[in-house]
Amino acid sequence: MVFHYLKSIQAAEIAPFGSAFPNSELLYNQKFIQLLAQHAKRKNSYLNGDNMPPGNLSLRKLIASRYILQGVSCTADDIVITSELWML
């Protein structure tokens, strides 16, 4: 799985949204900006609401459950997410 991921991030057709420094050509793409604006206008948009730190509760619960599977005692309240762009 790790090698699959490493290979996929080298593919030119895959947007590197996981990077702390996304390609500026992607961020200033007119179509991307239009889609982002349309999504942000929705009343129940993922971009509005509880997605600022500490982050989306369902994502924090999922992360906490993964830690629990690995033997780490943790709850969603122990998790802080500072950056989210995972379900546009």
mmCIF file of C-alpha atoms in Angstrom:
data_model
loop_
_atom_site.group_PDB
_atom_site.id
_atom_site.type_symbol
_atom_site.label_atom_id
_atom_site.label_comp_id
_atom_site.label_asym_id
_atom_site.label_seq_id
_atom_site.Cartn_x
_atom_site.Cartn_y
_atom_site.Cartn_z
ATOM 1 C CA MET A 1 0.000 0.000 0.000
ATOM 2 C CA VAL A 2 2.832 2.422 0.791
ATOM 3 C CA PHE A 3 4.469 1.800 -2.566
ATOM 4 C CA HIS A 4 1.123 2.268 -4.332
ATOM 5 C CA TYR A 5 0.747 5.642 -2.600
ATOM 6 C CA LEU A 6 4.300 6.724 -3.389
ATOM 7 C CA LYS A 7 3.825 5.784 -7.029
ATOM 8 C CA SER A 8 0.475 7.597 -7.242
ATOM 9 C CA ILE A 9 1.874 10.901 -5.944
ATOM 10 C CA GLN A 10 4.279 10.928 -8.868
ATOM 11 C CA ALA A 11 1.441 10.742 -11.395
ATOM 12 C CA ALA A 12 0.902 14.083 -13.146
ATOM 13 C CA GLU A 13 -2.874 13.583 -13.373
ATOM 14 C CA ILE A 14 -3.326 13.266 -9.592
ATOM 15 C CA ALA A 15 -3.697 16.497 -7.625
ATOM 16 C CA PRO A 16 -1.381 16.576 -4.596
ATOM 17 C CA PHE A 17 -3.960 17.822 -2.070
ATOM 18 C CA GLY A 18 -2.055 16.076 0.722
ATOM 19 C CA SER A 19 0.918 18.352 0.294
ATOM 20 C CA ALA A 20 1.436 21.258 2.654
ATOM 21 C CA PHE A 21 2.373 23.238 -0.443
ATOM 22 C CA PRO A 22 -0.068 22.343 -3.250
ATOM 23 C CA ASN A 23 0.857 23.218 -6.791
ATOM 24 C CA SER A 24 -0.160 26.861 -7.320
ATOM 25 C CA GLU A 25 -1.498 25.991 -10.785
ATOM 26 C CA LEU A 26 -4.155 23.865 -9.093
ATOM 27 C CA LEU A 27 -5.154 26.528 -6.583
ATOM 28 C CA TYR A 28 -5.621 29.234 -9.192
ATOM 29 C CA ASN A 29 -7.416 27.015 -11.683
ATOM 30 C CA GLN A 30 -10.658 28.781 -12.675
ATOM 31 C CA LYS A 31 -12.773 25.606 -12.680
ATOM 32 C CA PHE A 32 -11.485 24.621 -9.229
ATOM 33 C CA ILE A 33 -12.303 28.093 -7.860
ATOM 34 C CA GLN A 34 -15.836 27.942 -9.341
ATOM 35 C CA LEU A 35 -16.500 24.509 -7.830
ATOM 36 C CA LEU A 36 -15.157 25.590 -4.461
ATOM 37 C CA ALA A 37 -17.345 28.727 -4.494
ATOM 38 C CA GLN A 38 -20.465 26.739 -5.461
ATOM 39 C CA HIS A 39 -19.838 24.262 -2.678
ATOM 40 C CA ALA A 40 -19.178 26.972 -0.077
ATOM 41 C CA LYS A 41 -22.551 28.623 -0.829
ATOM 42 C CA ARG A 42 -24.506 25.519 0.173
ATOM 43 C CA LYS A 43 -26.185 25.769 3.550
ATOM 44 C CA ASN A 44 -24.829 22.414 4.747
ATOM 45 C CA SER A 45 -21.510 22.710 2.970
ATOM 46 C CA TYR A 46 -18.553 20.801 4.297
ATOM 47 C CA LEU A 47 -16.643 24.067 4.037
ATOM 48 C CA ASN A 48 -18.937 25.734 6.595
ATOM 49 C CA GLY A 49 -19.375 24.808 10.209
ATOM 50 C CA ASP A 50 -17.403 22.420 12.362
ATOM 51 C CA ASN A 51 -14.389 21.883 10.158
ATOM 52 C CA MET A 52 -12.103 24.359 11.860
ATOM 53 C CA PRO A 53 -9.938 23.052 14.692
ATOM 54 C CA PRO A 54 -10.543 20.798 16.529
ATOM 55 C CA GLY A 55 -11.919 19.524 13.200
ATOM 56 C CA ASN A 56 -14.750 17.440 11.825
ATOM 57 C CA LEU A 57 -16.144 15.189 14.560
ATOM 58 C CA SER A 58 -16.752 12.165 12.320
ATOM 59 C CA LEU A 59 -13.168 12.315 11.051
ATOM 60 C CA ARG A 60 -11.821 12.686 14.599
ATOM 61 C CA LYS A 61 -13.878 9.639 15.685
ATOM 62 C CA LEU A 62 -12.485 7.638 12.777
ATOM 63 C CA ILE A 63 -8.908 8.597 13.641
ATOM 64 C CA ALA A 64 -9.484 7.780 17.327
ATOM 65 C CA SER A 65 -10.898 4.355 16.421
ATOM 66 C CA ARG A 66 -7.759 3.613 14.396
ATOM 67 C CA TYR A 67 -5.609 4.501 17.401
ATOM 68 C CA ILE A 68 -7.749 2.253 19.622
ATOM 69 C CA LEU A 69 -7.235 -0.654 17.182
ATOM 70 C CA GLN A 70 -3.495 -0.103 17.642
ATOM 71 C CA GLY A 71 -3.829 -0.235 21.425
ATOM 72 C CA VAL A 72 -3.693 3.506 22.081
ATOM 73 C CA SER A 73 -6.299 4.775 24.542
ATOM 74 C CA CYS A 74 -7.875 7.786 22.878
ATOM 75 C CA THR A 75 -11.181 9.524 22.115
ATOM 76 C CA ALA A 76 -12.258 11.958 19.421
ATOM 77 C CA ASP A 77 -11.762 14.760 21.953
ATOM 78 C CA ASP A 78 -8.047 13.900 22.056
ATOM 79 C CA ILE A 79 -7.683 14.547 18.307
ATOM 80 C CA VAL A 80 -7.164 18.005 16.773
ATOM 81 C CA ILE A 81 -7.247 18.377 12.996
ATOM 82 C CA THR A 82 -5.718 21.577 11.697
ATOM 83 C CA SER A 83 -6.237 21.063 7.972
ATOM 84 C CA GLU A 84 -9.076 19.345 6.131
ATOM 85 C CA LEU A 85 -9.787 19.010 2.458
ATOM 86 C CA TRP A 86 -10.806 15.414 2.223
ATOM 87 C CA MET A 87 -14.464 15.315 1.178
ATOM 88 C CA LEU A 88 -15.325 18.098 -1.226
#
